Coordinates of C-alpha atoms and ligand atoms in Angstrom, one line a residue:
X1 CA -132.0 199.6 43.5
X2 CA -130.4 200.5 46.9
X3 CA -127.3 198.4 45.7
X4 CA -127.3 200.3 42.4
X5 CA -127.4 203.6 44.2
X6 CA -124.5 202.6 46.5
X7 CA -122.5 201.5 43.5
X8 CA -123.1 204.8 41.8
X9 CA -122.1 206.7 44.9
X10 CA -119.0 204.5 45.2
X11 CA -118.1 205.2 41.5
X12 CA -118.7 209.0 41.8
X13 CA -116.9 209.3 45.1
X14 CA -113.5 208.6 43.4
X15 CA -111.7 211.8 42.3
X16 CA -110.2 209.9 39.3
X17 CA -113.7 208.6 38.2
X18 CA -115.1 212.1 38.5
X19 CA -112.3 213.3 36.2
X20 CA -113.0 210.5 33.8
X21 CA -116.7 211.3 33.7
X22 CA -115.9 215.0 33.0
X23 CA -113.8 213.7 30.1
X24 CA -116.7 211.6 28.9
X25 CA -119.1 214.6 29.0
X26 CA -116.5 216.7 27.2
X27 CA -116.3 214.2 24.4
X28 CA -120.1 214.0 24.1
X29 CA -120.2 217.8 23.9
X30 CA -117.6 217.7 21.1
X31 CA -119.6 215.0 19.3
X32 CA -122.8 217.1 19.6
X33 CA -120.9 220.1 18.2
X34 CA -119.7 218.0 15.2
X35 CA -123.3 216.9 14.5
X36 CA -124.5 220.5 14.7
X37 CA -121.8 221.8 12.3
X38 CA -122.5 218.9 9.9
X39 CA -126.3 219.7 10.0
X40 CA -125.6 223.4 9.1
X41 CA -123.2 222.4 6.3
X42 CA -125.8 219.9 5.0
X43 CA -128.3 222.8 4.7
X44 CA -125.8 225.1 3.0
X45 CA -124.7 222.5 0.4
X46 CA -128.3 221.3 -0.2
X47 CA -129.4 224.9 -0.9
X48 CA -126.4 225.4 -3.2
X49 CA -127.6 222.2 -5.1
X50 CA -131.1 223.7 -5.2
X51 CA -132.7 221.2 -2.7
X52 CA -134.8 222.3 0.2
X53 CA -134.9 220.4 3.5
X54 CA -136.0 221.1 7.1
X55 CA -133.5 221.4 10.0
X56 CA -134.7 218.1 11.4
X57 CA -133.9 216.4 8.0
X58 CA -130.4 217.8 8.2
X59 CA -129.9 216.4 11.7
X60 CA -131.5 213.0 10.6
X61 CA -129.2 212.8 7.5
X62 CA -126.0 213.6 9.6
X63 CA -126.8 210.9 12.1
X64 CA -127.7 208.2 9.5
X65 CA -124.4 208.9 7.6
X66 CA -122.2 209.2 10.7
X67 CA -123.6 205.9 12.1
X68 CA -123.0 204.3 8.7
X69 CA -126.7 203.4 8.5
X70 CA -127.1 205.5 5.3
X71 CA -130.7 204.8 4.3
X72 CA -130.1 206.6 0.9
X73 CA -133.5 208.4 1.0
X74 CA -131.7 211.8 1.0
X75 CA -128.7 212.2 -1.3
X76 CA -126.4 214.9 -2.8
X77 CA -126.2 215.2 -6.5
X78 CA -123.0 217.1 -6.9
X79 CA -119.3 216.2 -6.3
X80 CA -119.1 218.7 -3.5
X81 CA -122.1 217.1 -1.8
X82 CA -120.6 213.6 -2.1
X83 CA -117.2 214.8 -0.9
X84 CA -119.0 216.2 2.2
X85 CA -120.9 212.9 2.6
X86 CA -117.5 211.0 2.6
X87 CA -116.1 213.3 5.2
X88 CA -119.1 212.9 7.5
X89 CA -119.1 209.1 7.0
X90 CA -115.3 208.8 7.8
X91 CA -115.5 211.1 10.8
X92 CA -118.6 209.2 12.0
X93 CA -116.7 205.9 11.9
X94 CA -113.9 207.3 14.0
X95 CA -115.9 209.4 16.4
X96 CA -119.0 207.2 16.9
X97 CA -117.9 203.7 16.2
X98 CA -114.3 203.7 17.5
X99 CA -113.6 206.5 20.0
X100 CA -117.1 206.7 21.7
X101 CA -117.2 203.0 22.9
X102 CA -113.5 203.3 24.0
X103 CA -114.1 206.5 26.0
X104 CA -117.3 205.1 27.5
X105 CA -115.7 201.9 28.6
X106 CA -112.6 203.6 30.0
X107 CA -114.3 206.5 31.7
X108 CA -117.5 204.9 33.0
X109 CA -117.9 201.1 32.5
X110 CA -114.5 200.0 33.9
X111 CA -114.7 202.3 37.0
X112 CA -118.2 201.0 37.5
X113 CA -117.1 197.4 37.4
X114 CA -114.2 198.2 39.7
X115 CA -116.5 199.9 42.2
X116 CA -118.8 196.8 42.1
X117 CA -115.8 194.6 42.9
X118 CA -114.6 197.0 45.6
X119 CA -118.0 196.8 47.2
X120 CA -117.9 193.0 47.1
X121 CA -114.6 192.8 48.9
X122 CA -115.1 191.9 52.6
X123 CA -114.0 194.7 55.0
X124 CA -114.2 192.7 58.3
X125 CA -114.2 189.1 59.5
X126 CA -117.6 187.7 60.4
X127 CA -118.9 188.1 63.9
X128 CA -117.5 185.6 66.4
X129 CA -114.3 184.7 64.4
X130 CA -111.5 183.9 66.8
X131 CA -108.5 181.7 67.1
X132 CA -107.7 182.5 63.5
X133 CA -104.5 183.1 61.6
X134 CA -104.0 186.4 59.8
X135 CA -101.6 186.6 56.9
X136 CA -100.4 189.9 55.3
X137 CA -99.8 188.5 51.8
X138 CA -101.0 185.7 49.6
X139 CA -97.9 184.0 48.2
X140 CA -96.7 180.4 47.8
X141 CA -95.9 180.0 51.5
X142 CA -99.3 181.5 52.4
X143 CA -101.1 179.1 50.0
X144 CA -99.3 176.1 51.5
X145 CA -100.1 177.2 55.1
X146 CA -103.8 177.8 54.1
X147 CA -104.0 174.3 52.8
X148 CA -102.8 172.9 56.1
X149 CA -105.0 175.2 58.2
X150 CA -108.0 174.1 56.2
X151 CA -107.2 170.4 56.9
X152 CA -107.3 171.3 60.6
X153 CA -110.4 173.5 60.4
X154 CA -108.5 176.5 61.6
X155 CA -109.8 179.7 60.2
X156 CA -107.5 182.1 58.4
X157 CA -107.7 185.6 56.8
X158 CA -105.6 187.2 54.3
X159 CA -105.1 191.0 54.1
X160 CA -105.3 192.5 50.6
X161 CA -105.1 196.3 50.5
X162 CA -106.3 196.4 46.9
X163 CA -110.1 196.0 47.1
X164 CA -110.9 194.8 43.6
X165 CA -108.1 192.2 44.0
X166 CA -109.5 191.2 47.4
X167 CA -113.0 190.8 45.7
X168 CA -111.4 188.4 43.1
X169 CA -109.7 186.4 45.8
X170 CA -112.9 186.3 47.8
X171 CA -114.6 185.0 44.6
X172 CA -111.9 182.4 44.3
X173 CA -112.9 181.0 47.7
X174 CA -110.2 182.6 49.9
X175 CA -111.0 184.2 53.2
X176 CA -109.8 187.8 52.7
X177 CA -110.3 191.2 54.2
X178 CA -109.4 194.4 52.4
X179 CA -107.8 197.3 54.2
X180 CA -104.4 199.1 54.5
X181 CA -101.7 197.0 56.1
X182 CA -100.4 199.9 58.2
X183 CA -103.8 200.9 59.6
X184 CA -104.8 199.8 63.1
X185 CA -108.5 199.7 62.0
X186 CA -107.7 196.9 59.5
X187 CA -106.5 194.7 62.5
X188 CA -109.5 195.8 64.5
X189 CA -111.7 194.7 61.6
X190 CA -109.8 191.4 61.6
X191 CA -110.5 190.9 65.3
X192 CA -106.7 190.5 65.6
X193 CA -106.9 190.5 69.4
X194 CA -108.5 187.1 69.3
X195 CA -106.3 185.7 66.6
X196 CA -104.0 182.7 67.3
X197 CA -101.2 184.3 65.1
X198 CA -100.6 187.3 62.9
X199 CA -98.1 186.5 60.2
X200 CA -96.0 189.4 58.8
X201 CA -94.9 187.8 55.5
X202 CA -93.8 190.9 53.6
X203 CA -90.4 192.5 53.2
X204 CA -88.4 193.4 56.4
X205 CA -89.5 197.1 56.4
X206 CA -93.2 196.3 55.9
X207 CA -93.0 193.5 58.5
X208 CA -91.7 195.9 61.1
X209 CA -94.5 198.3 60.2
X210 CA -97.1 195.6 60.6
X211 CA -95.7 194.4 63.9
X212 CA -95.6 198.0 65.2
X213 CA -99.2 198.7 64.1
X214 CA -100.6 195.4 65.5
X215 CA -98.7 195.7 68.8
X216 CA -99.9 199.3 69.3
X217 CA -103.4 198.1 69.7
X218 CA -103.1 194.4 70.7
X219 CA -100.3 193.8 73.3
X220 CA -100.8 190.1 73.6
X221 CA -101.4 188.6 70.1
X222 CA -98.5 186.4 68.8
X223 CA -96.9 187.9 65.8
X224 CA -94.6 185.9 63.5
X225 CA -92.4 187.9 61.1
X226 CA -90.1 186.7 58.3
X227 CA -86.7 188.4 58.1
X228 CA -84.8 188.6 54.8
X229 CA -81.7 190.1 56.5
X230 CA -80.1 188.7 59.7
X231 CA -79.7 192.3 60.9
X232 CA -83.4 192.8 60.7
X233 CA -84.1 190.1 63.4
X234 CA -83.5 192.5 66.3
X235 CA -85.4 195.4 64.7
X236 CA -88.4 193.1 64.1
X237 CA -88.3 191.8 67.7
X238 CA -88.1 195.4 69.0
X239 CA -91.1 196.3 66.7
X240 CA -93.2 193.7 68.6
X241 CA -92.8 190.4 66.6
X242 CA -92.9 187.5 69.0
X243 CA -91.1 185.1 66.7
X244 CA -88.8 186.2 63.9
X245 CA -88.0 183.6 61.2
X246 CA -84.9 184.4 59.0
X247 CA -86.0 182.0 56.4
X248 CA -83.0 182.1 54.1
X249 CA -80.6 181.6 57.0
X250 CA -82.7 178.7 58.2
X251 CA -82.8 177.2 54.8
X252 CA -79.0 177.4 54.6
X253 CA -78.6 175.7 58.0
X254 CA -81.0 172.9 57.0
X255 CA -79.1 172.3 53.8
X256 CA -75.9 172.1 55.8
X257 CA -77.4 169.6 58.2
X258 CA -78.1 167.3 55.2
X259 CA -74.5 167.2 54.2
X260 CA -72.6 163.9 54.8
X261 CA -69.1 164.7 55.9
X262 CA -67.0 164.5 59.0
X263 CA -67.6 161.6 61.4
X264 CA -71.1 160.3 60.7
X265 CA -73.7 161.6 63.1
X266 CA -77.5 161.7 63.5
X267 CA -79.4 164.8 62.7
X268 CA -82.5 165.6 64.7
X269 CA -85.5 166.2 62.3
X270 CA -88.4 166.2 64.8
X271 CA -89.6 165.4 68.2
X272 CA -92.8 164.4 69.8
X273 CA -92.8 164.6 73.6
X274 CA -89.8 162.4 74.7
X275 CA -89.5 160.8 71.3
X276 CA -86.8 162.0 69.0
X277 CA -86.8 161.4 65.2
X278 CA -83.4 161.6 63.6
X279 CA -81.8 160.7 60.3
X280 CA -78.3 159.8 59.3
X281 CA -76.8 159.2 55.9
X282 CA -75.7 155.5 55.7
X283 CA -72.5 156.5 53.9
X284 CA -69.5 156.5 56.2
X285 CA -71.2 154.4 58.9
X286 CA -70.2 151.0 57.8
X287 CA -73.8 149.9 57.6
X288 CA -74.1 150.0 53.8
X289 CA -74.9 146.6 52.3
X290 CA -76.5 145.2 55.4
X291 CA -80.1 144.6 56.1
X292 CA -81.7 146.5 58.9
X293 CA -81.9 143.3 60.9
X294 CA -78.2 142.7 60.5
X295 CA -77.3 146.2 61.6
X296 CA -78.5 145.2 65.1
X297 CA -79.1 148.9 65.8
X298 CA -82.1 148.1 68.1
X299 CA -80.0 145.7 70.3
X300 CA -77.0 148.0 70.4
X301 CA -78.8 151.3 71.0
X302 CA -82.6 150.7 71.5
X303 CA -83.3 152.9 68.4
X304 CA -85.7 151.7 65.7
X305 CA -85.0 152.3 62.0
X306 CA -88.5 153.3 60.8
X307 CA -87.8 154.4 57.2
X308 CA -85.2 155.3 54.7
X309 CA -84.9 158.1 52.2
X310 CA -83.9 156.9 48.7
X311 CA -83.5 159.9 46.4
X312 CA -86.3 161.9 47.8
X313 CA -88.7 159.0 48.5
X314 CA -89.4 158.0 52.1
X315 CA -89.7 154.2 52.1
X316 CA -90.9 152.4 55.3
X317 CA -88.2 150.2 56.6
X318 CA -88.6 146.4 57.0
X319 CA -86.2 144.0 58.8
X320 CA -84.9 142.7 55.5
X321 CA -84.5 146.2 53.9
X322 CA -80.9 146.5 52.6
X323 CA -79.3 149.9 53.4
X324 CA -77.1 151.4 50.6
X325 CA -74.5 154.2 50.5
X326 CA -77.2 156.5 49.2
X327 CA -79.8 155.7 51.9
X328 CA -80.6 158.1 54.6
X329 CA -82.0 156.1 57.5
X330 CA -84.7 157.5 59.7
X331 CA -84.5 156.4 63.3
X332 CA -86.8 156.9 66.3
X333 CA -85.8 156.7 70.0
X334 CA -84.8 158.8 73.0
X335 CA -82.0 161.4 73.1
X336 CA -79.7 159.0 75.0
X337 CA -80.2 156.3 72.4
X338 CA -79.3 158.8 69.7
X339 CA -76.1 159.8 71.6
X340 CA -75.2 156.1 71.8
X341 CA -75.6 155.8 68.0
X342 CA -73.4 158.8 67.4
X343 CA -70.8 157.3 69.7
X344 CA -70.8 154.1 67.5
X345 CA -70.2 156.1 64.4
X346 CA -67.1 157.9 65.6
X347 CA -64.8 155.0 64.5
X348 CA -65.5 155.5 60.8
X349 CA -63.1 157.7 58.8
X350 CA -64.9 159.8 56.3
X351 CA -63.9 161.7 53.2
X352 CA -62.9 165.1 54.7
X353 CA -62.2 167.0 51.5
X354 CA -64.0 170.4 51.3
X355 CA -67.7 170.4 50.7
X356 CA -68.6 172.5 47.6
X357 CA -71.3 175.1 48.1
X358 CA -72.6 176.5 44.8
X359 CA -74.1 180.0 45.2
X360 CA -72.8 182.5 47.7
X361 CA -76.0 184.4 48.3
X362 CA -77.7 184.5 51.7
X363 CA -78.6 180.8 51.6
X364 CA -75.1 179.7 50.5
X365 CA -73.4 181.9 53.1
X366 CA -75.7 180.5 55.9
X367 CA -74.8 176.9 54.6
X368 CA -71.1 177.7 54.7
X369 CA -71.3 179.2 58.1
X370 CA -73.2 176.2 59.5
X371 CA -70.6 173.8 58.0
X372 CA -67.8 175.9 59.4
X373 CA -69.4 175.6 62.9
X374 CA -69.1 171.8 62.4
X375 CA -65.4 172.4 61.4
X376 CA -66.1 171.2 57.9
X377 CA -63.9 172.7 55.1
X378 CA -65.9 174.5 52.5
X379 CA -65.2 175.5 48.9
X380 CA -67.7 178.2 47.7
X381 CA -68.4 179.1 44.1
X382 CA -70.3 182.2 43.0
X383 CA -70.3 183.9 39.7
X384 CA -70.6 187.4 41.2
X385 CA -67.1 188.8 41.7
X386 CA -68.4 191.5 44.1
X387 CA -69.0 188.8 46.7
X388 CA -65.3 187.7 46.8
X389 CA -64.3 189.6 49.9
X390 CA -67.5 188.7 51.8
X391 CA -67.2 185.0 51.0
X392 CA -63.4 184.9 51.8
X393 CA -64.2 185.2 55.5
X394 CA -66.6 182.3 55.5
X395 CA -65.2 179.6 53.2
X396 CA -61.8 178.0 53.1
X397 CA -61.7 178.4 49.3
X398 CA -63.6 180.9 47.1
X399 CA -63.9 180.3 43.4
X400 CA -65.5 183.1 41.3
X401 CA -67.0 181.7 38.2
X402 CA -70.1 180.0 36.8
X403 CA -70.5 176.6 38.4
X404 CA -71.6 175.2 35.0
X405 CA -68.1 176.0 33.8
X406 CA -66.0 172.8 34.1
X407 CA -62.8 174.6 35.1
X408 CA -64.5 176.5 37.9
X409 CA -66.1 173.4 39.5
X410 CA -63.0 171.3 39.1
X411 CA -61.0 174.1 40.7
X412 CA -63.4 173.9 43.6
X413 CA -62.6 170.2 44.0
X414 CA -65.6 168.4 42.6
X415 CA -63.7 165.2 41.9
X416 CA -62.8 164.6 45.5
X417 CA -65.6 166.3 47.3
X418 CA -67.9 164.1 49.5
X419 CA -70.9 166.5 49.0
X420 CA -72.2 169.4 46.9
X421 CA -74.8 171.9 48.1
X422 CA -76.7 173.7 45.4
X423 CA -78.0 177.0 46.7
X424 CA -78.6 179.2 43.7
X425 CA -81.9 181.0 43.6
X426 CA -83.0 179.4 40.3
X427 CA -84.5 176.0 40.2
X428 CA -83.5 175.3 36.6
X429 CA -79.9 176.2 37.4
X430 CA -79.9 173.8 40.4
X431 CA -81.4 171.0 38.3
X432 CA -78.8 171.6 35.6
X433 CA -76.0 171.6 38.2
X434 CA -77.4 168.4 39.9
X435 CA -77.1 166.5 36.6
X436 CA -73.7 168.0 35.9
X437 CA -72.2 167.2 39.3
X438 CA -73.7 163.7 39.4
X439 CA -72.0 163.0 36.1
X440 CA -68.6 164.3 37.1
X441 CA -68.7 162.8 40.6
X442 CA -71.2 159.9 40.8
X443 CA -70.4 159.2 44.5
X444 CA -71.0 162.8 45.9
X445 CA -74.0 163.5 48.0
X446 CA -75.9 166.3 46.3
X447 CA -78.1 168.5 48.5
X448 CA -80.2 171.1 46.8
X449 CA -82.4 174.1 47.5
X450 CA -85.5 174.6 45.4
X451 CA -87.8 177.6 45.4
X452 CA -91.0 175.9 44.2
X453 CA -92.4 172.7 45.5
X454 CA -93.5 171.7 42.0
X455 CA -89.9 171.2 41.0
X456 CA -89.3 168.6 43.7
X457 CA -89.6 165.4 41.6
X458 CA -87.6 167.0 38.8
X459 CA -84.6 167.8 40.9
X460 CA -84.6 164.3 42.4
X461 CA -84.6 162.9 38.9
X462 CA -81.7 165.3 38.1
X463 CA -79.7 163.5 40.7
X464 CA -80.1 165.3 44.0
X465 CA -80.2 163.1 47.1
X466 CA -81.7 165.5 49.5
X467 CA -83.9 168.6 48.6
X468 CA -85.3 171.3 50.7
X469 CA -87.7 173.9 49.4
X470 CA -87.9 177.5 50.6
X471 CA -91.7 177.4 50.7
X472 CA -92.1 174.1 52.6
X473 CA -89.7 175.4 55.2
X474 CA -91.8 178.6 55.5
X475 CA -95.0 176.7 55.7
X476 CA -93.7 174.3 58.4
X477 CA -92.2 177.1 60.5
X478 CA -95.5 179.0 60.4
X479 CA -97.7 176.0 61.0
X480 CA -95.6 175.1 64.1
X481 CA -96.1 178.6 65.4
X482 CA -99.9 178.5 64.6
X483 CA -100.3 175.1 66.4
X484 CA -97.9 176.1 69.1
X485 CA -95.8 173.0 68.5
X486 CA -92.2 172.5 67.5
X487 CA -91.3 172.7 63.8
X488 CA -90.6 169.2 62.4
X489 CA -88.9 168.9 59.1
X490 CA -88.6 165.2 58.3
X491 CA -88.4 165.9 54.6
X492 CA -90.2 167.3 51.6
X493 CA -93.7 166.0 51.4
X494 CA -93.5 164.2 54.7
X495 CA -95.0 165.4 58.0
X496 CA -95.0 164.1 61.5
X497 CA -98.7 163.2 62.0
X498 CA -100.3 162.5 65.4
X499 CA -103.8 161.0 65.5
X500 CA -105.7 159.3 68.3
X501 CA -106.2 155.5 67.7
X502 CA -109.5 155.4 65.8
X503 CA -112.3 153.3 67.4
X504 CA -112.3 151.2 64.2
X505 CA -108.7 150.0 65.0
X506 CA -108.8 149.9 68.8
X507 CA -107.8 146.5 70.1
X508 CA -106.0 145.4 66.9
X509 CA -102.3 144.7 66.4
X510 CA -100.4 147.2 64.3
X511 CA -99.1 144.2 62.3
X512 CA -102.4 143.6 60.6
X513 CA -101.1 146.4 58.4
X514 CA -104.5 148.2 57.8
X515 CA -103.0 151.6 58.3
X516 CA -100.1 151.3 56.0
X517 CA -102.0 149.4 53.3
X518 CA -105.0 151.7 53.3
X519 CA -103.3 155.1 53.7
X520 CA -99.5 154.6 53.1
X521 CA -98.8 156.2 56.5
X522 CA -95.8 154.8 58.5
X523 CA -96.6 154.3 62.2
X524 CA -93.4 155.0 64.1
X525 CA -94.6 155.1 67.7
X526 CA -97.5 155.1 70.1
X527 CA -98.1 157.5 72.8
X528 CA -100.0 155.9 75.6
X529 CA -102.6 157.6 77.8
X530 CA -100.3 157.3 80.8
X531 CA -97.9 159.7 79.1
X532 CA -95.3 157.1 77.9
X533 CA -94.2 156.9 74.3
X534 CA -93.0 153.6 72.8
X535 CA -91.8 152.7 69.3
X536 CA -94.1 150.7 67.2
X537 CA -93.7 147.1 66.1
X538 CA -95.9 144.6 64.2
X539 CA -97.2 143.2 67.5
X540 CA -98.0 146.6 69.1
X541 CA -101.5 146.6 70.5
X542 CA -103.5 149.7 69.4
X543 CA -105.2 150.6 72.6
X544 CA -108.1 153.1 72.6
X545 CA -107.0 156.5 74.1
X546 CA -103.5 156.1 72.8
X547 CA -102.1 158.3 70.0
X548 CA -100.5 157.1 66.8
X549 CA -97.3 158.9 65.8
X550 CA -96.9 158.5 62.1
X551 CA -94.8 159.8 59.1
X552 CA -96.6 160.6 55.9
X553 CA -98.0 163.3 53.6
X554 CA -101.0 165.5 54.3
X555 CA -102.9 163.5 51.5
X556 CA -102.1 160.3 53.5
X557 CA -103.4 162.0 56.6
X558 CA -106.6 162.8 54.8
X559 CA -106.9 159.2 53.6
X560 CA -106.5 158.1 57.2
X561 CA -109.3 160.3 58.4
X562 CA -111.6 159.2 55.5
X563 CA -110.8 155.5 56.1
X564 CA -110.9 155.3 59.9
X565 CA -112.4 158.5 61.4
X566 CA -115.1 160.1 59.3
Ligands
LIG1 P1 -79.5 184.0 47.2 O1 -80.9 183.8 46.6 O2 -79.4 185.3 48.0 O3 -79.1 182.8 48.1 O4 -78.4 184.1 46.0 C1 -78.1 183.1 45.0 C2 -76.6 183.2 44.6 O5 -76.4 182.2 43.6 C3 -76.3 184.5 43.9 O6 -75.2 185.1 44.6 C4 -75.8 184.1 42.5 O7 -74.7 184.9 42.0 C5 -75.4 182.7 42.6 N1 -75.5 181.9 41.4 C6 -76.6 181.8 40.6 N2 -76.3 181.0 39.5 C7 -75.0 180.6 39.6 C8 -74.1 179.8 38.9 N3 -74.5 179.1 37.7 N4 -72.9 179.6 39.3 C9 -72.4 180.2 40.4 N5 -73.2 181.0 41.2 C10 -74.5 181.2 40.8

């Protein structure tokens, strides 16, 4: 009863609902007037026909006819009377059976439901919540981050200003709090002072507003903000953001780092303490066609080849694995060992024709700039003529035209290029272009952006060698900030996973293969309790207290915990 009263108060407290309810009463008054007029007319026509009925009968007849019940116990005998009956019947259908339910639902029932929802939306985090992550919007990146936070039992809360929407999200099992994003009270309700991270994942203006609002009340909480425009980075920092992530620029730079051109060199993808994880495309290194044993990389540099990428699949490396021109080898070792490997590669002469970047938006421009910094010639294609002047300062050659047009892409130099980077903002276009470029230049390395992780397999099937998604990059950047670690981007669907050696495996040799056969994880190194890190081999002893450093997906990490920890 108390809940019902509070719902009623909530419904009636809205100005719009009060207006709607006034409208509903107005309509009911109109309906009452129509019934009264029909009852009077009933009397007059009945008297004209020579029949005598009470006022109550007139009211009763009007209601039975208007509601289409029509018992037939009282009837007119003349054409005028029947014509009147038809008019009452038709107006009854419209007024009572069509308009009344509609007005009732719109003016009362829907606002009632909405008020119920609004009351159900949480307005504050439960008592004692701390070390949580606060996100300002639920989108693909937030969903990915939430998945990872849940795996690590880290609490999170989303802010949803629209209370009924927040109630639906709450019903769907998401942790959500409703409140205006620009109100200090919202962050007080979220206990933001004790949060491990506040994520401003809106547009640049709104992110600045969030940072200013949070900072005003909580001087120490870390705030991460996404920036669409490079120029916004300073403004967001001045507004109070501790870390600003210009995601599109980062994506462009990552795409550029996946390009094979110039003298071959290793590209750092992650680090764990002293250990460096790097990858290098085998093309242009002279290693293609050899087994990993025959490359003698371990003897020459001390590095271990732990895996190889083949068209989007990370495959654990074995001594007899043959590297191909399309392989990208993943190596683990120290910084000095990587430098030694780079020095070995210098002697190979690569194809130094311009790299083609398709799409000259923010991502394409960032890719072109990053390539230019490596002194790599770039040919940029965009179909938007208004970009011509902007792009001319970044690329060596600018082609304005649709990349799917054979003339345009040939003009950009597809036949000779060592690598094509697809950066358009549409996954379907990138897939189409991957197939197209692969057909016209089967040897080119194709690197592509995707916007949705779900398209990952499809773009690899289309012919892309290396793919990076906007959302994965966003998730990994935020996760690293939430965990206060360095962002590691080994590749799509692959994380750097560190787990203590489980009691069930302590004292065994890695070569027994239990971890890889039961979980699919690839153990690349061991971090000993004395602080040293060593690369993993088949005869490595798994000592208790040490940490396993592995490559794999979050599903494989879950399988590991289920098999050996839980
Ligand atoms: P952004 O999302 O800011 O990186 O912008 C993507 C860019 O890709 C835009 O400048 C588009 O004009 C460009 N683009 C999209 N489709 C094509 C295409 N088929 N050929 C050439 N450029 C394209």
